[in-house]
PDB file of C-alpha atoms in Angstrom:
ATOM      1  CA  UNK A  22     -21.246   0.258  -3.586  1.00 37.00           C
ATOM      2  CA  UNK A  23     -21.896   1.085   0.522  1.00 47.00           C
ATOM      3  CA  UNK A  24     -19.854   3.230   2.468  1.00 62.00           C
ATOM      4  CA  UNK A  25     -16.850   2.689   3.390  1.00 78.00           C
ATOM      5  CA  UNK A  26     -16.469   1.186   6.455  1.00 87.00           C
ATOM      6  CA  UNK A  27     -14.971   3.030   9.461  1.00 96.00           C
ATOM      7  CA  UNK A  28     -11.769   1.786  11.939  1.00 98.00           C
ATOM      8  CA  UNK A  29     -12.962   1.907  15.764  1.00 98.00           C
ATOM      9  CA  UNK A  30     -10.355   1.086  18.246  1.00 98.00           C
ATOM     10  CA  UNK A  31     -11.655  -0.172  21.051  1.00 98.00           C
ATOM     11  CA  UNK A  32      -8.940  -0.082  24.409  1.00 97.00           C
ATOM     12  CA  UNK A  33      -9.464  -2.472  27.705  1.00 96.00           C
ATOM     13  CA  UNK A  34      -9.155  -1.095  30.512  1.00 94.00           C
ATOM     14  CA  UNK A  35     -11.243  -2.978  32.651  1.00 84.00           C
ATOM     15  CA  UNK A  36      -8.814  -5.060  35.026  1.00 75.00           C
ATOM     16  CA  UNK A  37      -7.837  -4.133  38.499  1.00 64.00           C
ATOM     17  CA  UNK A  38      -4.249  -5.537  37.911  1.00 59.00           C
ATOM     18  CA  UNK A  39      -4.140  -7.674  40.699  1.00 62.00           C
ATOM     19  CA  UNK A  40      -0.645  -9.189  39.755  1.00 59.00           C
ATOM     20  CA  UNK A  41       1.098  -5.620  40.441  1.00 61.00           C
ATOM     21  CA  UNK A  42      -0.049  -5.393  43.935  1.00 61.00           C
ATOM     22  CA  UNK A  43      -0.838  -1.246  43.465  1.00 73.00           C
ATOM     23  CA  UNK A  44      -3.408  -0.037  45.093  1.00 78.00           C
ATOM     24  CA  UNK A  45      -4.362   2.133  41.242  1.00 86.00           C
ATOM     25  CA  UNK A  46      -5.246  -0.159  38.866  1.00 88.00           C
ATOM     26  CA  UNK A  47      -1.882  -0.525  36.797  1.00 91.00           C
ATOM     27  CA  UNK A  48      -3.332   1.425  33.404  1.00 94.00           C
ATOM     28  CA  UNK A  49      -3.471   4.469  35.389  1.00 94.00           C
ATOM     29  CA  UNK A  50      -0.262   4.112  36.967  1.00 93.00           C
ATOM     30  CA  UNK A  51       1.801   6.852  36.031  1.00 93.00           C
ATOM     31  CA  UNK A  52       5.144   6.695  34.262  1.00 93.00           C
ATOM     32  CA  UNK A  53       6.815   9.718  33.557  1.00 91.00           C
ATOM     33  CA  UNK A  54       4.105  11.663  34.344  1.00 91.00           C
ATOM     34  CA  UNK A  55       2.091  10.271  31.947  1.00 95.00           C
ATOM     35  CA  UNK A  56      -0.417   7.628  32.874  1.00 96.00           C
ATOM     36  CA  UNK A  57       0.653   4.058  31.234  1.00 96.00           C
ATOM     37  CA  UNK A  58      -3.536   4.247  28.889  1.00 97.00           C
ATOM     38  CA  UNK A  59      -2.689   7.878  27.839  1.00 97.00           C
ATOM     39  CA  UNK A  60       0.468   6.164  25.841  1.00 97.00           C
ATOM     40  CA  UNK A  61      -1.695   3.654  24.570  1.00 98.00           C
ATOM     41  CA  UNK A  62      -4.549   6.040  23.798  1.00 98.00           C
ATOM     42  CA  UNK A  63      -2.105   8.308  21.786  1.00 98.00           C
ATOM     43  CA  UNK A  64      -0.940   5.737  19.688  1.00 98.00           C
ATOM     44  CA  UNK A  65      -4.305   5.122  18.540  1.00 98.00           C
ATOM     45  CA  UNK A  66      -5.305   9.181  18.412  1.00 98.00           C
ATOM     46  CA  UNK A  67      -2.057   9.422  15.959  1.00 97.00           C
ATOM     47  CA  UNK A  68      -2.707   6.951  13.352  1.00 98.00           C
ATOM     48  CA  UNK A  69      -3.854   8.121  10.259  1.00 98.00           C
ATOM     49  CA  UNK A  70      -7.056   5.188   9.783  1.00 98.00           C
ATOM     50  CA  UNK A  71      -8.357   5.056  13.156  1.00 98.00           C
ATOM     51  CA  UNK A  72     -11.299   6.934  12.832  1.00 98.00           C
ATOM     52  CA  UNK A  73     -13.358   7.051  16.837  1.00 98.00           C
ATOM     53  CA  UNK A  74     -11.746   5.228  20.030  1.00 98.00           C
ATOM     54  CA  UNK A  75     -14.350   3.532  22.659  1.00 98.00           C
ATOM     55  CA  UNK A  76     -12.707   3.049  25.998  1.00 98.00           C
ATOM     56  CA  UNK A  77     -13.999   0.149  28.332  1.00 97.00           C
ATOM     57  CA  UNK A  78     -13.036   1.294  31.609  1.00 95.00           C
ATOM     58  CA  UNK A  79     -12.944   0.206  35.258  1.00 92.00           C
ATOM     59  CA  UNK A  80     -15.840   0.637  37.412  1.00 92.00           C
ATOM     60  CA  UNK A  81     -15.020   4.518  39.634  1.00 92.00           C
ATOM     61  CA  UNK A  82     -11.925   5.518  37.258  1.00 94.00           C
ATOM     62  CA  UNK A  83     -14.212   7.116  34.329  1.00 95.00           C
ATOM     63  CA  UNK A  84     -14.483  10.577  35.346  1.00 96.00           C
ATOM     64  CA  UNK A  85     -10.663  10.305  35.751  1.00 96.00           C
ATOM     65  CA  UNK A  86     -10.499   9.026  32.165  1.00 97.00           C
ATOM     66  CA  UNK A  87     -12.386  11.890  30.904  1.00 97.00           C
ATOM     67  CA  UNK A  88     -10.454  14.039  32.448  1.00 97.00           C
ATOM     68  CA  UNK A  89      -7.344  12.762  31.073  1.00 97.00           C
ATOM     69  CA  UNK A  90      -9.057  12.304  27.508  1.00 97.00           C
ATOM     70  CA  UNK A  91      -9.593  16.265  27.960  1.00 97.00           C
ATOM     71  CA  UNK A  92      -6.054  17.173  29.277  1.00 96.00           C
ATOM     72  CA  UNK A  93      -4.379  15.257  26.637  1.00 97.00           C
ATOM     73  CA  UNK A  94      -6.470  16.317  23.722  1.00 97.00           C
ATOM     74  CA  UNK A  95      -7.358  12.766  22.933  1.00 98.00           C
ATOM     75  CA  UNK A  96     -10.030  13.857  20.469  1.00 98.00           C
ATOM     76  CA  UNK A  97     -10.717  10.917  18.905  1.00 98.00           C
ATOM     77  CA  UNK A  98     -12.206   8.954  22.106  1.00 98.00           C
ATOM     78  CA  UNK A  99     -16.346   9.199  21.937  1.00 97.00           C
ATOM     79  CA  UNK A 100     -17.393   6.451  24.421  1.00 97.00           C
ATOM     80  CA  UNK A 101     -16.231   5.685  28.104  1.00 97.00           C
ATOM     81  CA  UNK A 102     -18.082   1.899  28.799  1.00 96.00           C
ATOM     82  CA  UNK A 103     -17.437   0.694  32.316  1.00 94.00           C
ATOM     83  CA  UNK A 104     -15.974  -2.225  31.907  1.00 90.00           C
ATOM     84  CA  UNK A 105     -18.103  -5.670  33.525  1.00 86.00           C
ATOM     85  CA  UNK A 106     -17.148  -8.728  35.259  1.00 87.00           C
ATOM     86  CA  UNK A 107     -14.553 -10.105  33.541  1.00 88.00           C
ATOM     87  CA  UNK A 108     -12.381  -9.248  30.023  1.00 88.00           C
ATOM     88  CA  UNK A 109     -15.253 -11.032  27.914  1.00 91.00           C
ATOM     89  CA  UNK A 110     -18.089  -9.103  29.425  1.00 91.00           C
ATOM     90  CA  UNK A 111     -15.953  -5.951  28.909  1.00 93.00           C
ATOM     91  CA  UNK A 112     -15.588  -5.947  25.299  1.00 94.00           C
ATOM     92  CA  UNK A 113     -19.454  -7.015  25.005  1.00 94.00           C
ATOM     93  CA  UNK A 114     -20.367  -3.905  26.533  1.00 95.00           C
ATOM     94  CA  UNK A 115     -18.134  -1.823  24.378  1.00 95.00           C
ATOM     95  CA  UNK A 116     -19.444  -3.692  21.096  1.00 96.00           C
ATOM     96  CA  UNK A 117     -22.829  -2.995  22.989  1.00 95.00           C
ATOM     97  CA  UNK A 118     -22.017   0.938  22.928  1.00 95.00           C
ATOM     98  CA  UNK A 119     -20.111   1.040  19.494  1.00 96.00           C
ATOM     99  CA  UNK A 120     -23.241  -0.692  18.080  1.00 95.00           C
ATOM    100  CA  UNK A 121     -25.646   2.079  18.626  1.00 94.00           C
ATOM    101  CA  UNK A 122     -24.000   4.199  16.060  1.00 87.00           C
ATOM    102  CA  UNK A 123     -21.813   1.955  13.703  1.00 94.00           C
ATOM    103  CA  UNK A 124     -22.224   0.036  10.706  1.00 95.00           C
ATOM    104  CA  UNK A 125     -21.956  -4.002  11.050  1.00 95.00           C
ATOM    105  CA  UNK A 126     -19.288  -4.065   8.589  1.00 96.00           C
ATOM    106  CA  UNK A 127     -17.351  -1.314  10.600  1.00 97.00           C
ATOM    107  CA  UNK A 128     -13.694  -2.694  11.750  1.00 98.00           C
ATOM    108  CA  UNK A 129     -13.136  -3.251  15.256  1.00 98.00           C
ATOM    109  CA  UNK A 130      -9.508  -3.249  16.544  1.00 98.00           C
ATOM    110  CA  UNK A 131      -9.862  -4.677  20.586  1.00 98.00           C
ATOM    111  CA  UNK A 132      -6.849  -3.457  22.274  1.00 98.00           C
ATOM    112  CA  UNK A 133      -5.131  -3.777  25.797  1.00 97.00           C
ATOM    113  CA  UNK A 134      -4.467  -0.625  27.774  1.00 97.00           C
ATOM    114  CA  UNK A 135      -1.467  -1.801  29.091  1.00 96.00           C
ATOM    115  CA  UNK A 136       0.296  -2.324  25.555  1.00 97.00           C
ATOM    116  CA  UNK A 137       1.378   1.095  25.772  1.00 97.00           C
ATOM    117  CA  UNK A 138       4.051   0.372  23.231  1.00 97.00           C
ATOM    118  CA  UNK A 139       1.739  -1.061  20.217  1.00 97.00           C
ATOM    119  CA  UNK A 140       3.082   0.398  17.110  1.00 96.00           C
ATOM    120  CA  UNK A 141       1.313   2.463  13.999  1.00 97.00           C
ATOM    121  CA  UNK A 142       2.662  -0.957  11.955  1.00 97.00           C
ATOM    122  CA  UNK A 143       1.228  -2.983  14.130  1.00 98.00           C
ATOM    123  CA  UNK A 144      -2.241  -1.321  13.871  1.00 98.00           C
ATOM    124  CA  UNK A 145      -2.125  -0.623  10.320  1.00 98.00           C
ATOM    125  CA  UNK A 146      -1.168  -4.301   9.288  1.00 98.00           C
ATOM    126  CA  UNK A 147      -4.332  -5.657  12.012  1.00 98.00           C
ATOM    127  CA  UNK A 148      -6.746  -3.261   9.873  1.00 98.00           C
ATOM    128  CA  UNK A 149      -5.663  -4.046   6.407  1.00 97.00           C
ATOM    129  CA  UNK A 150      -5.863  -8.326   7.378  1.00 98.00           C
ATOM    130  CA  UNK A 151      -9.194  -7.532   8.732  1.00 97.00           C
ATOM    131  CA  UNK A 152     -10.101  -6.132   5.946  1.00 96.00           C
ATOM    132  CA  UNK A 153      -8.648  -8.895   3.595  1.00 97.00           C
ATOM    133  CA  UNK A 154      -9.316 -11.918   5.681  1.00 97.00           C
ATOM    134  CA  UNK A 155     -12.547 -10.596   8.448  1.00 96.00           C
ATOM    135  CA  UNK A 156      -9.520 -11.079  11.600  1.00 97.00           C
ATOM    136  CA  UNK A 157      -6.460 -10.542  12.807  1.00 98.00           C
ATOM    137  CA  UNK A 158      -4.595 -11.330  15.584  1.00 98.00           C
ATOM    138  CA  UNK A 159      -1.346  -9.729  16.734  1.00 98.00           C
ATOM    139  CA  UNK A 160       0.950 -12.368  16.794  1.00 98.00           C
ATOM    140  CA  UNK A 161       4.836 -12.622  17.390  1.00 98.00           C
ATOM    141  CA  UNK A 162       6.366 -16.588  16.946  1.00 96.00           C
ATOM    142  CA  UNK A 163       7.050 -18.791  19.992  1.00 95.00           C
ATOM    143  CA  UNK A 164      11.234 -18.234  20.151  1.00 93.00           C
ATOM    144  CA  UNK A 165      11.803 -20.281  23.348  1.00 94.00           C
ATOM    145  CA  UNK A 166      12.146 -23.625  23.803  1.00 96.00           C
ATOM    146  CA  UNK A 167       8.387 -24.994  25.488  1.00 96.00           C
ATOM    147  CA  UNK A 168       7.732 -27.906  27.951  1.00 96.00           C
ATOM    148  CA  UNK A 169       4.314 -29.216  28.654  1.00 96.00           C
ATOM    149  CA  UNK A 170       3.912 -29.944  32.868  1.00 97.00           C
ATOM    150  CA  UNK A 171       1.041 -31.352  34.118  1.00 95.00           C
ATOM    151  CA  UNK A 172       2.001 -30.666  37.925  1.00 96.00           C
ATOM    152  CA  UNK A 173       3.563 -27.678  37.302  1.00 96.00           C
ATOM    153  CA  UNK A 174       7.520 -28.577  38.532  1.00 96.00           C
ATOM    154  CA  UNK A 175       8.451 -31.157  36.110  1.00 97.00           C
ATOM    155  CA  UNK A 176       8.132 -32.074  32.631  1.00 97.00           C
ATOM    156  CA  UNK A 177       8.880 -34.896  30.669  1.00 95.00           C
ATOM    157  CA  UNK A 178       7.003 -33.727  27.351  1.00 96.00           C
ATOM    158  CA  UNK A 179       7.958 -31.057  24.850  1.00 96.00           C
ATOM    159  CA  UNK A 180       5.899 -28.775  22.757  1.00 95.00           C
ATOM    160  CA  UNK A 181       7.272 -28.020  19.158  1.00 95.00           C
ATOM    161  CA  UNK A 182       7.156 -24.329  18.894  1.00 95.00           C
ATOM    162  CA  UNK A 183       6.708 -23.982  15.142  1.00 94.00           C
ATOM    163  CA  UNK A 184       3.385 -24.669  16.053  1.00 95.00           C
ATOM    164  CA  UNK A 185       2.682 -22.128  18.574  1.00 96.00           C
ATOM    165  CA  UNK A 186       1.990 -18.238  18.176  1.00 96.00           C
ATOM    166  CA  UNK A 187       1.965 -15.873  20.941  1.00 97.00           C
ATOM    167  CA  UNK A 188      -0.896 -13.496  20.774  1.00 97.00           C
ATOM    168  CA  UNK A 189      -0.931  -9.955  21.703  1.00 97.00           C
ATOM    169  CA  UNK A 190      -3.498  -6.783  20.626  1.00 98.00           C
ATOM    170  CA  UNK A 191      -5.005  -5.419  18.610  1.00 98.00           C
ATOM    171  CA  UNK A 192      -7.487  -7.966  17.563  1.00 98.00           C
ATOM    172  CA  UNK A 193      -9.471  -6.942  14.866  1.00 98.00           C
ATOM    173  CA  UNK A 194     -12.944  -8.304  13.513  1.00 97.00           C
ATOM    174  CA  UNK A 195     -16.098  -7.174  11.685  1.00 97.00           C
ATOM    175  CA  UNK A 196     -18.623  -5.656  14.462  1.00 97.00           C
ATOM    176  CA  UNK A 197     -21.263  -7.366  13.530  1.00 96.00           C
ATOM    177  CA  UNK A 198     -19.385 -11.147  13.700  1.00 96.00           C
ATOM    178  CA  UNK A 199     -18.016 -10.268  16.427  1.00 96.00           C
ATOM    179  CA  UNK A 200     -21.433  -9.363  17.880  1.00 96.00           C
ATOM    180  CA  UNK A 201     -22.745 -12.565  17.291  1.00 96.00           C
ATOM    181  CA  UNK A 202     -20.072 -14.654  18.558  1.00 96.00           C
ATOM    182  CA  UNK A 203     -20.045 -12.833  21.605  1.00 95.00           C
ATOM    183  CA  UNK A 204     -24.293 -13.503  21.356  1.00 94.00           C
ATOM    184  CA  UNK A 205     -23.824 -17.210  20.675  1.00 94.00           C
ATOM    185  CA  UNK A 206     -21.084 -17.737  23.180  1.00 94.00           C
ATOM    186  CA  UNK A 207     -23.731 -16.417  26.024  1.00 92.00           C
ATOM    187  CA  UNK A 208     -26.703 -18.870  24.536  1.00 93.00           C
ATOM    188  CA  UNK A 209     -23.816 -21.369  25.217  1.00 93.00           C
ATOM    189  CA  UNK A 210     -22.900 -20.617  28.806  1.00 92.00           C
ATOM    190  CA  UNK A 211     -19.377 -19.543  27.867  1.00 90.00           C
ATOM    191  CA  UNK A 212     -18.967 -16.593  29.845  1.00 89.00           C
ATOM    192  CA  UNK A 213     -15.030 -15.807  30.740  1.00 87.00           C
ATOM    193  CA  UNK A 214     -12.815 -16.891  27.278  1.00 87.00           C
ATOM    194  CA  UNK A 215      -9.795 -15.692  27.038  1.00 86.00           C
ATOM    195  CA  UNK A 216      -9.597 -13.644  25.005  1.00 91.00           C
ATOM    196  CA  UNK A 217     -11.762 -12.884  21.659  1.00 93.00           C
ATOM    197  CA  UNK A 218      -9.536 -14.622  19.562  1.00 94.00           C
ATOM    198  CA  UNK A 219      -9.610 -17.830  21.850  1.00 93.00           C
ATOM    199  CA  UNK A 220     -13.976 -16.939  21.948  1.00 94.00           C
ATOM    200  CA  UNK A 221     -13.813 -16.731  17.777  1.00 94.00           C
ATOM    201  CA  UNK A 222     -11.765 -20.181  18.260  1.00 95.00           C
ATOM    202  CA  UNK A 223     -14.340 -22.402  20.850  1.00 93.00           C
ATOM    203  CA  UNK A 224     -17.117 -20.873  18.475  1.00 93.00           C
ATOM    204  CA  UNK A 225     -15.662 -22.707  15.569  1.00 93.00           C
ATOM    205  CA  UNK A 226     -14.335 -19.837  13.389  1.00 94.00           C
ATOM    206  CA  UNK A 227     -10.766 -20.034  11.870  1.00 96.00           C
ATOM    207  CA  UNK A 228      -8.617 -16.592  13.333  1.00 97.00           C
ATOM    208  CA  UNK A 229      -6.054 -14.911  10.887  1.00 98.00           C
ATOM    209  CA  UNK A 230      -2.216 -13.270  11.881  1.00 98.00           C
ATOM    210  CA  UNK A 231      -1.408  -9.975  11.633  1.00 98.00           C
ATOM    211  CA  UNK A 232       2.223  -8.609  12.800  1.00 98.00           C
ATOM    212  CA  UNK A 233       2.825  -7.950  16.760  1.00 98.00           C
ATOM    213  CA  UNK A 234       6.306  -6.921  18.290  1.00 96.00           C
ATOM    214  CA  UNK A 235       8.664  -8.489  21.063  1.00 95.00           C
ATOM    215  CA  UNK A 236       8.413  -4.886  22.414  1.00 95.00           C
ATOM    216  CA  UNK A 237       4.593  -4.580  22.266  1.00 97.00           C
ATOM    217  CA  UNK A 238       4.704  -5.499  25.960  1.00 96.00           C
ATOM    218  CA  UNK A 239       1.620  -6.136  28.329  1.00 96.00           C
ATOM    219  CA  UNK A 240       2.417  -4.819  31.789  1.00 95.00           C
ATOM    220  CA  UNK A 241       1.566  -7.252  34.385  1.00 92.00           C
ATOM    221  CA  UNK A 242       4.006  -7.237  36.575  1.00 91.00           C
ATOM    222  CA  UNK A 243       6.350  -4.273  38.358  1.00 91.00           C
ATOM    223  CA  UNK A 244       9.429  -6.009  36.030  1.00 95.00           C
ATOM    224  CA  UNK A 245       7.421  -5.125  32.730  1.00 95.00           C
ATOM    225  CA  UNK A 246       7.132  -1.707  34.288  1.00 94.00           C
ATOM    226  CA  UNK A 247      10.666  -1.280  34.362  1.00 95.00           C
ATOM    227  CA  UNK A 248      11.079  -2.659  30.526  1.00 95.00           C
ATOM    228  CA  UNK A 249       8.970  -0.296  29.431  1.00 95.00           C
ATOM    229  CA  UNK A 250      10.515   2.528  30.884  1.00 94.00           C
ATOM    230  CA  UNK A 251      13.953   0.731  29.650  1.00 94.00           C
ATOM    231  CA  UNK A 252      12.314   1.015  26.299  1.00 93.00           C
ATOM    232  CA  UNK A 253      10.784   4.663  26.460  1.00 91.00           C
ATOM    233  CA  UNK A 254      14.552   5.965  27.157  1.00 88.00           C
ATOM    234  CA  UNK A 255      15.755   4.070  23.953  1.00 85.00           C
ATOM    235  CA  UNK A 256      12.934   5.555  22.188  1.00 76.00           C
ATOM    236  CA  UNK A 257      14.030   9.118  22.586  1.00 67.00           C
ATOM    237  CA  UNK A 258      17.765   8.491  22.253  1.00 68.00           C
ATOM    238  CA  UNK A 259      16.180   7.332  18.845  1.00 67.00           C
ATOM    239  CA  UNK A 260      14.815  10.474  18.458  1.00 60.00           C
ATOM    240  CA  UNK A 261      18.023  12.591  19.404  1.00 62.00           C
ATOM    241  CA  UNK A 262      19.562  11.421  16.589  1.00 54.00           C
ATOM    242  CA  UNK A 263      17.711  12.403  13.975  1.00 47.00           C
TER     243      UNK A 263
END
């Protein structure tokens, strides 16, 4: 029998956030006084399994990072990546810098920063189906009714949702497939996927569900901002009670 293998969470951070028109890249905006990737980093520093936490960051915000990591007692994060050229390139050059010290059957959960409200659920069910099935993708099903446009004001065609999933984070994988779909999607000239379960898809390998949340939220816009915070105060009303 080998060792067992270890949990790495591995958070994104590597977008300017364009769509919020800030001038601070929106996973260091603060909410709260708290910066939106120190609620996502907690989460992650909390749970029981997760074992070391690489953080892929953007280029001129690292020493920032560490300082947060420091002021927060975030003891579990080891690596600070910067983050490349796009969101594939990013999590490359974490799985570049997890490599160096980690077994190739160690478990890799890729999360977003901005999903500050991921639960420990969420991440425990994404490492046991990696475990169980080598993937899993944080999925929630496709409640609204969708319409396939071609020009982008009308439709005429509709989509059955039973047959859609909407993907969020974590994504978890193996490190060493992961590795070499990454390695084989560069031989191939695909350079800017998605995300890594659409790059495990266009390489030809079947991706497995794990549970995600309506409220596991990706802030991209200034309204998601306010959710969130909507969501933080029912949170600790939650915890009033008790």
């Amino acid at each position: 029998m080998g060792e067992r293998s270890m949990n790495i969470a591995m958070i994104i951070a590597g977008g300017s956030g364009n769509r919020m028109h800030q001038d601070i890249p929106k996973q260091f905006l603060t909410v709260n006084e708290k910066p939106v990737i120190i609620y996502t980093l907690e989460v992650f520093q909390r749970h029981p399994l997760i074992e070391e936490i690489t953080v892929v960051c953007i280029e001129g915000w690292e020493r920032v990072l560490w300082a947060y990591v420091k002021q927060f007692n975030l003891t579990k994060v080891t690596a600070v990546v910067r983050g490349g050229d796009c969101g594939q390139n990013s999590i490359y050059k974490g799985l570049k810098e997890i490599e160096k010290g980690h077994n190739q059957e160690d478990i890799v959960l890729i999360h977003d920063a901005i999903r500050p409200l991921v639960s420990e659920e969420i991440i425990s069910d994404c490492i046991s189906k990696t475990i169980e099935y080598g993937s899993a993708i944080a999925c929630i099903p496709c409640a609204e009714a969708m319409l396939v446009t071609e020009n982008q004001y009308s439709s005429g065609r509709i989509f059955k949702r039973e047959e859609l999933k909407r993907t969020q984070t974590p994504q978890g994988f193996r490190l060493g497939k992961l590795l070499k779909v990454h390695e084989k999607a560069l031989t191939l000239g695909i350079t800017n996927s998605t995300a890594s379960c659409t790059l495990m898809i266009e390489m030809g390998e079947e991706v497995h569900f794990s549970k995600g949340s309506e409220k596991n939220l990706k802030l991209t816009t200034i309204e998601d901002i306010d959710i969130f915070k909507a969501l933080l105060l029912a949170k600790r009303a939650e915890w009033l009670k008790d």
